[in-house]
Amino acid sequence: MSKQVLLTGVAGFAGAHTLQHFLENTDWHITGIDSLEHAGRIERINQVLAKRDDFNERFTFIKQDLAENSTLLLDTHHDYIINMASESHVDRSITDPLPFVQNNVNLTLNMLELARQQKPRAFIQISTDEVYGPMYNTPFKEWDTLIPSNPYSASKAAQEMLAISYWRTYDVPVVVTNCMNMIGEMQDPEKYLPKVMQQIEQGSMVTIHGEEGNIGTRSYLHARNHADALLFILTMTGAPSMYGETTKPDKYHIAGDEQLDNLDMAQRIAGAMGRSLDYKFVDAHSDRPGHDMHYGLDGSKLLSLGWEPPLNFEESLERTVEWTMQHKEWLQ
Ligand SMILES: NC(=O)c1ccc[n+]([C@@H]2O[C@H](COP(=O)([O-])OP(=O)(O)OC[C@H]3O[C@@H](n4cnc5c(N)ncnc54)[C@H](O)[C@@H]3O)[C@@H](O)[C@H]2O)c1
């Protein structure tokens, strides 16, 4: 039978990709909530809905600030709740931490309260690799210690902790996912890939954090892969917190297939644009205190359960750069 899904942050970058992927690959109905006053853009939703006539019939949009409403009353029961809404810009969390952290904590509390009333089959709390702090040698595994470096990462760790407490106290079937850096169409121009593309387009120097021999590294995955991993988690059988008793809720890392340094990534972006790269190194710590040099997640748990990422890194990059070159308004 068709399922009801509640997706918060639907007008955000990853939210819109999740909406599209779920509409394309299921017959489910999606209710999407977004304030449109944070980083959400209604154009993202419109682009998705324009892809197929029947998408409109399986989608309901609610404009609401989830942090303000202490109780969210929804008549429809939801089988799955995906809490993706968050303020997500690290720099903004550093310049003005109070409203930023309050937003991420309050909206999660409100969604968990809703889940407590609605008793969904699963509540997915979307989190990030940044909650672990910097990676030194080996990538983090699920349930490694969280040592966040900046208020954004701390607010995501707080979301995880609240969700886990609702799992233990109220039996909310929580699943926590941690993801690495996403790329894809319609990304906010403040993020690394569109920012590098913008600098290359303008003919300016691309700033690389670090120095020769010590450059920051990350892995990247397409937002569609992230959406596909969520769908896999919701539809696989035997996920413990949804189907039985364990000592912890489910937690899964969603990782990319290549760990790249920031210079390598900028060079690959320039290559995909058919352009050359002018760059300069800047000291990472003085330029961006609170930012971590290396992030890394071990994604083997999800792969061992049978998840196959739809796109590899090369395809993800090419698709993203090609689309963005054809839609340069998204670089503004
Ligand atoms: N983009 C990445 O690389 C990345 C990596 C790891 C984890 N994540 C996580 O994935 C999620 C989505 O990230 P994104 O890149 O799409 O971010 P985004 O900023 O594009 O989207 C977040 C959405 O949440 C909405 N929102 C924020 N506060 C709200 C509130 N109080 N009420 C209603 N809506 C609100 C915003 O309007 C926006 O549409 C976030 O939880 C983020 O922490 C993102």
Coordinates of C-alpha atoms and ligand atoms in Angstrom, one line a residue:
M1 CA 0.0 0.0 0.0
S2 CA 1.2 3.5 -0.7
K3 CA 3.0 5.1 2.2
Q4 CA 2.7 8.6 3.7
V5 CA 6.1 10.4 4.2
L6 CA 6.7 13.6 6.1
L7 CA 9.9 15.4 4.9
T8 CA 11.1 18.5 6.6
G9 CA 13.5 20.9 4.8
V10 CA 12.0 19.9 1.5
A11 CA 12.9 23.3 -0.2
G12 CA 16.5 22.8 0.7
F13 CA 19.1 21.3 -1.6
A14 CA 19.1 17.7 -0.2
G15 CA 15.3 17.9 0.5
A16 CA 14.4 18.6 -3.1
H17 CA 16.6 15.8 -4.3
T18 CA 15.0 13.5 -1.8
L19 CA 11.5 14.6 -2.9
Q20 CA 12.4 13.9 -6.6
H21 CA 14.0 10.5 -5.9
F22 CA 11.1 9.3 -3.7
L23 CA 8.5 10.5 -6.3
E24 CA 10.3 8.8 -9.1
N25 CA 11.0 5.5 -7.3
T26 CA 7.9 4.9 -5.1
D27 CA 4.1 5.5 -5.3
W28 CA 4.3 7.2 -1.9
H29 CA 2.7 10.5 -1.0
I30 CA 5.1 13.1 0.4
T31 CA 4.2 16.0 2.6
G32 CA 7.0 18.5 2.6
I33 CA 7.5 21.2 5.2
D34 CA 9.8 24.2 4.9
S35 CA 9.9 27.7 6.4
L36 CA 11.2 29.2 3.1
E37 CA 12.8 31.7 5.4
H38 CA 16.1 29.9 6.1
A39 CA 17.9 28.5 3.0
G40 CA 14.8 27.0 1.4
R41 CA 13.9 28.0 -2.2
I42 CA 10.5 27.2 -3.7
E43 CA 12.1 27.1 -7.2
R44 CA 13.7 23.7 -6.1
I45 CA 10.3 22.2 -5.5
N46 CA 8.9 23.7 -8.6
Q47 CA 11.7 22.2 -10.7
V48 CA 11.0 18.7 -9.3
L49 CA 7.2 19.0 -9.7
A50 CA 7.6 20.2 -13.3
K51 CA 9.3 16.8 -14.3
R52 CA 6.1 14.8 -14.3
D53 CA 2.4 15.5 -14.3
D54 CA 1.5 13.0 -11.6
F55 CA 4.1 14.4 -9.1
N56 CA 1.8 17.2 -8.0
E57 CA -0.9 14.7 -7.0
R58 CA 1.5 12.9 -4.7
F59 CA 2.9 16.0 -3.0
T60 CA 1.6 18.4 -0.4
F61 CA 3.6 21.5 0.7
I62 CA 3.2 23.2 4.1
K63 CA 5.1 26.5 4.7
Q64 CA 5.9 26.5 8.4
D65 CA 8.7 27.5 10.7
L66 CA 9.2 24.2 12.6
A67 CA 11.2 25.9 15.4
E68 CA 8.5 28.3 16.3
N69 CA 5.5 26.0 16.6
S70 CA 5.7 24.2 19.9
T71 CA 3.1 21.6 18.7
L72 CA 2.7 20.7 15.1
L73 CA -0.7 19.3 14.6
L74 CA -1.2 17.3 11.5
D75 CA -4.3 15.2 10.8
T76 CA -2.6 12.8 8.4
H77 CA -0.7 9.9 9.9
H78 CA 2.8 9.5 8.5
D79 CA 4.5 6.1 8.1
Y80 CA 7.9 7.7 7.8
I81 CA 9.2 11.0 9.1
I82 CA 12.5 12.3 7.7
N83 CA 13.8 15.3 9.7
M84 CA 16.1 17.0 7.2
A85 CA 15.4 20.7 8.1
S86 CA 18.4 22.5 9.6
E87 CA 20.3 25.7 9.4
S88 CA 23.4 24.2 7.7
H89 CA 26.0 26.9 7.1
V90 CA 29.0 26.5 9.4
D91 CA 30.2 30.1 9.0
R92 CA 26.8 31.5 10.0
S93 CA 26.8 29.3 13.1
I94 CA 30.2 30.8 14.1
T95 CA 29.2 34.4 13.6
D96 CA 25.7 34.1 15.2
P97 CA 25.5 30.9 17.2
L98 CA 22.4 31.5 19.4
P99 CA 19.6 31.7 16.9
F100 CA 21.3 29.1 14.8
V101 CA 21.6 26.4 17.5
Q102 CA 18.2 27.2 18.9
N103 CA 16.6 26.7 15.5
N104 CA 18.2 23.3 15.0
V105 CA 17.4 22.1 18.5
N106 CA 13.9 23.5 18.7
L107 CA 12.7 22.2 15.3
T108 CA 14.0 18.7 16.1
L109 CA 12.3 18.7 19.5
N110 CA 9.0 19.7 17.8
M111 CA 9.4 16.9 15.2
L112 CA 10.1 14.4 17.9
E113 CA 7.0 15.5 19.8
L114 CA 5.0 14.9 16.6
A115 CA 6.6 11.5 16.2
R116 CA 5.7 10.7 19.8
Q117 CA 2.0 11.4 19.0
Q118 CA 2.0 9.9 15.5
K119 CA 4.0 6.7 16.1
P120 CA 5.5 6.4 12.6
R121 CA 7.2 3.2 11.4
A122 CA 10.5 5.1 11.3
F123 CA 11.9 8.6 12.2
I124 CA 15.1 9.4 10.3
Q125 CA 17.2 12.1 11.9
I126 CA 19.5 13.4 9.2
S127 CA 23.0 14.2 10.5
T128 CA 26.4 14.9 9.3
D129 CA 30.1 13.7 9.4
E130 CA 30.9 17.0 11.1
V131 CA 29.5 15.8 14.5
Y132 CA 32.7 13.6 14.9
G133 CA 35.1 16.5 14.6
P134 CA 38.3 16.2 12.5
M135 CA 39.4 12.8 11.2
Y136 CA 43.0 12.1 12.0
N137 CA 43.9 8.6 10.5
T138 CA 40.9 6.3 10.1
P139 CA 37.4 7.2 9.0
F140 CA 34.8 7.2 11.7
K141 CA 32.5 4.2 12.3
E142 CA 28.9 4.4 13.5
W143 CA 28.8 5.1 17.3
D144 CA 32.3 6.6 17.5
T145 CA 32.5 9.5 20.0
L146 CA 31.0 12.8 18.9
I147 CA 33.5 15.7 19.4
P148 CA 32.0 18.6 17.3
S149 CA 34.2 21.5 16.5
N150 CA 31.8 24.4 15.8
P151 CA 28.2 25.4 16.8
Y152 CA 26.7 23.9 13.6
S153 CA 28.3 20.5 14.3
A154 CA 27.3 20.7 17.9
S155 CA 23.6 21.5 17.0
K156 CA 23.6 18.4 14.7
A157 CA 25.1 16.3 17.6
A158 CA 22.3 17.7 19.8
Q159 CA 19.7 16.7 17.3
E160 CA 21.1 13.1 17.3
M161 CA 21.1 13.0 21.1
L162 CA 17.5 14.3 21.4
A163 CA 16.4 11.7 18.8
I164 CA 18.2 8.9 20.7
S165 CA 16.5 10.0 24.0
Y166 CA 13.1 9.8 22.4
W167 CA 13.9 6.3 21.1
R168 CA 14.8 5.2 24.6
T169 CA 12.1 7.1 26.6
Y170 CA 9.1 7.1 24.2
D171 CA 9.9 4.2 21.8
V172 CA 10.1 6.5 18.8
P173 CA 11.6 4.2 16.1
V174 CA 14.7 6.5 15.5
V175 CA 17.2 5.9 12.7
V176 CA 20.2 8.3 12.6
T177 CA 22.1 8.8 9.4
N178 CA 25.4 10.7 9.0
C179 CA 26.4 11.9 5.5
M180 CA 29.5 13.3 3.9
N181 CA 29.5 16.4 1.7
M182 CA 26.8 16.4 -0.9
I183 CA 27.0 17.8 -4.4
G184 CA 24.3 18.1 -7.1
E185 CA 22.0 20.3 -9.1
M186 CA 20.4 23.3 -7.4
Q187 CA 23.0 23.6 -4.6
D188 CA 23.3 26.8 -2.5
P189 CA 26.1 29.0 -4.0
E190 CA 27.8 29.2 -0.6
K191 CA 28.8 25.6 -0.8
Y192 CA 32.2 24.4 -2.0
L193 CA 31.5 23.2 -5.5
P194 CA 29.3 26.1 -6.7
K195 CA 31.7 28.5 -5.0
V196 CA 34.7 27.1 -6.9
M197 CA 32.7 27.2 -10.2
Q198 CA 31.7 30.8 -9.5
Q199 CA 35.4 31.8 -8.9
I200 CA 36.5 30.0 -12.1
E201 CA 33.7 31.6 -14.1
Q202 CA 34.8 35.1 -12.8
G203 CA 38.4 34.3 -13.6
S204 CA 39.4 34.8 -9.9
M205 CA 41.8 32.8 -7.8
V206 CA 40.3 29.8 -6.0
T207 CA 41.1 29.7 -2.3
I208 CA 42.4 26.4 -1.1
H209 CA 42.6 25.8 2.7
G210 CA 45.9 24.4 3.9
E211 CA 49.4 24.3 2.4
E212 CA 51.4 22.1 0.1
G213 CA 51.5 18.6 1.8
N214 CA 48.7 19.5 4.3
I215 CA 45.5 20.2 2.4
G216 CA 42.0 19.6 3.8
T217 CA 40.2 16.4 2.6
R218 CA 36.6 15.3 2.2
S219 CA 34.6 12.8 0.3
Y220 CA 31.6 13.8 -1.9
L221 CA 28.5 12.1 -3.0
H222 CA 25.5 13.2 -5.1
A223 CA 22.4 14.2 -3.2
R224 CA 20.6 11.6 -5.3
N225 CA 22.8 8.9 -3.7
H226 CA 21.9 10.3 -0.3
A227 CA 18.2 10.1 -1.1
D228 CA 18.7 6.5 -2.5
A229 CA 20.4 5.5 0.7
L230 CA 17.4 6.8 2.8
L231 CA 15.0 4.9 0.6
F232 CA 17.1 1.7 1.0
I233 CA 17.1 2.1 4.8
L234 CA 13.3 2.6 4.8
T235 CA 12.6 -0.4 2.6
M236 CA 15.2 -2.9 3.8
T237 CA 13.9 -5.6 6.0
G238 CA 15.3 -6.3 9.5
A239 CA 16.4 -2.8 10.5
P240 CA 16.6 -3.5 14.3
S241 CA 15.0 -0.4 15.9
M242 CA 12.0 -0.7 13.5
Y243 CA 11.6 -4.5 13.9
G244 CA 13.0 -5.6 17.2
E245 CA 14.9 -4.8 20.4
T246 CA 18.5 -3.6 20.6
T247 CA 20.6 -1.5 22.9
K248 CA 20.9 1.4 20.5
P249 CA 18.8 2.8 17.6
D250 CA 19.9 2.3 14.0
K251 CA 22.7 4.4 12.8
Y252 CA 24.1 4.4 9.2
H253 CA 27.0 6.3 7.5
I254 CA 26.4 7.4 4.0
A255 CA 29.8 8.0 2.4
G256 CA 31.2 8.9 -1.0
D257 CA 33.5 6.6 -2.9
E258 CA 36.7 8.8 -3.1
Q259 CA 38.5 10.9 -0.4
L260 CA 39.8 14.0 -2.2
D261 CA 41.9 16.9 -1.0
N262 CA 40.4 20.4 -1.7
L263 CA 42.9 21.2 -4.4
D264 CA 42.2 17.9 -6.2
M265 CA 38.5 18.6 -6.0
A266 CA 38.9 22.2 -7.4
Q267 CA 41.1 20.7 -10.2
R268 CA 38.5 18.1 -11.0
I269 CA 35.7 20.8 -11.1
A270 CA 37.8 23.0 -13.4
G271 CA 38.5 19.9 -15.6
A272 CA 34.8 19.1 -15.8
M273 CA 34.1 22.8 -16.8
G274 CA 36.9 22.6 -19.5
R275 CA 38.8 25.4 -17.8
S276 CA 42.1 25.8 -16.0
L277 CA 42.5 26.5 -12.3
D278 CA 44.2 29.5 -10.7
Y279 CA 44.5 28.9 -7.0
K280 CA 46.2 30.1 -3.8
F281 CA 46.7 28.5 -0.4
V282 CA 45.4 30.2 2.7
D283 CA 45.9 29.2 6.3
A284 CA 42.9 27.1 7.2
H285 CA 42.8 27.9 10.9
S286 CA 43.1 31.7 10.8
D287 CA 40.8 32.0 7.9
R288 CA 38.1 29.6 9.2
P289 CA 38.5 28.8 12.9
G290 CA 36.2 25.9 13.9
H291 CA 36.5 24.3 10.5
D292 CA 38.0 20.8 10.4
M293 CA 40.8 19.9 7.9
H294 CA 39.7 16.3 7.3
Y295 CA 36.4 14.6 7.5
G296 CA 35.9 10.9 6.9
L297 CA 33.2 8.3 7.4
D298 CA 33.4 4.6 7.0
G299 CA 30.3 3.7 4.9
S300 CA 30.9 -0.1 4.8
K301 CA 28.0 -1.0 7.1
L302 CA 25.3 0.2 4.6
L303 CA 27.2 -1.3 1.7
S304 CA 27.5 -4.6 3.5
L305 CA 23.7 -4.6 3.9
G306 CA 23.4 -4.4 0.1
W307 CA 23.1 -0.7 -0.7
E308 CA 24.5 0.2 -4.1
P309 CA 25.1 3.9 -4.7
P310 CA 23.4 4.8 -8.1
L311 CA 26.2 7.2 -9.2
N312 CA 29.9 7.1 -8.7
F313 CA 31.9 10.3 -7.9
E314 CA 33.0 11.0 -11.5
E315 CA 29.4 10.7 -12.8
S316 CA 28.1 12.8 -9.9
L317 CA 30.7 15.6 -10.6
E318 CA 30.1 15.6 -14.4
R319 CA 26.3 15.7 -14.0
T320 CA 26.5 18.5 -11.4
V321 CA 28.9 20.7 -13.3
E322 CA 27.1 20.2 -16.7
W323 CA 23.7 21.1 -15.2
T324 CA 25.2 24.1 -13.3
M325 CA 26.9 25.4 -16.5
Q326 CA 23.4 25.3 -18.2
H327 CA 21.7 27.0 -15.2
K328 CA 24.2 29.7 -14.2
E329 CA 21.5 31.6 -12.3
W330 CA 22.1 29.0 -9.5
L331 CA 25.6 30.4 -9.0
Q332 CA 24.3 33.9 -8.0
Ligands
LIG1 N1 24.7 19.5 2.1 C1 25.6 18.7 2.7 O1 26.7 18.5 2.2 C2 25.2 17.9 3.9 C3 26.1 17.0 4.5 C4 25.8 16.3 5.6 C5 24.6 16.5 6.2 N2 23.7 17.4 5.7 C6 22.4 17.6 6.4 O2 21.4 17.5 5.4 C7 20.3 18.3 5.7 C8 20.0 19.1 4.4 O3 21.1 19.9 4.1 P1 21.1 20.9 2.8 O4 22.4 21.0 2.3 O5 19.9 20.5 1.9 O6 20.7 22.2 3.6 P2 19.8 23.4 3.1 O7 20.2 24.6 3.9 O8 19.8 23.6 1.6 O9 18.3 22.9 3.5 C9 17.8 22.9 4.8 C10 16.3 23.3 4.7 O10 15.8 23.3 6.0 C11 14.9 24.4 6.1 N3 14.8 24.9 7.5 C12 15.7 25.3 8.3 N4 15.2 25.7 9.5 C13 13.9 25.5 9.4 C14 12.8 25.7 10.3 N5 12.9 26.2 11.5 N6 11.5 25.4 9.9 C15 11.3 24.9 8.6 N7 12.3 24.7 7.7 C16 13.6 25.0 8.1 C17 15.6 25.5 5.2 O11 14.6 26.5 4.8 C18 16.1 24.7 4.1 O12 15.2 24.6 3.0 C19 20.7 19.1 6.9 O13 20.1 18.5 8.0 C20 22.2 19.1 6.9 O14 22.7 19.2 8.3 C21 24.0 18.2 4.6

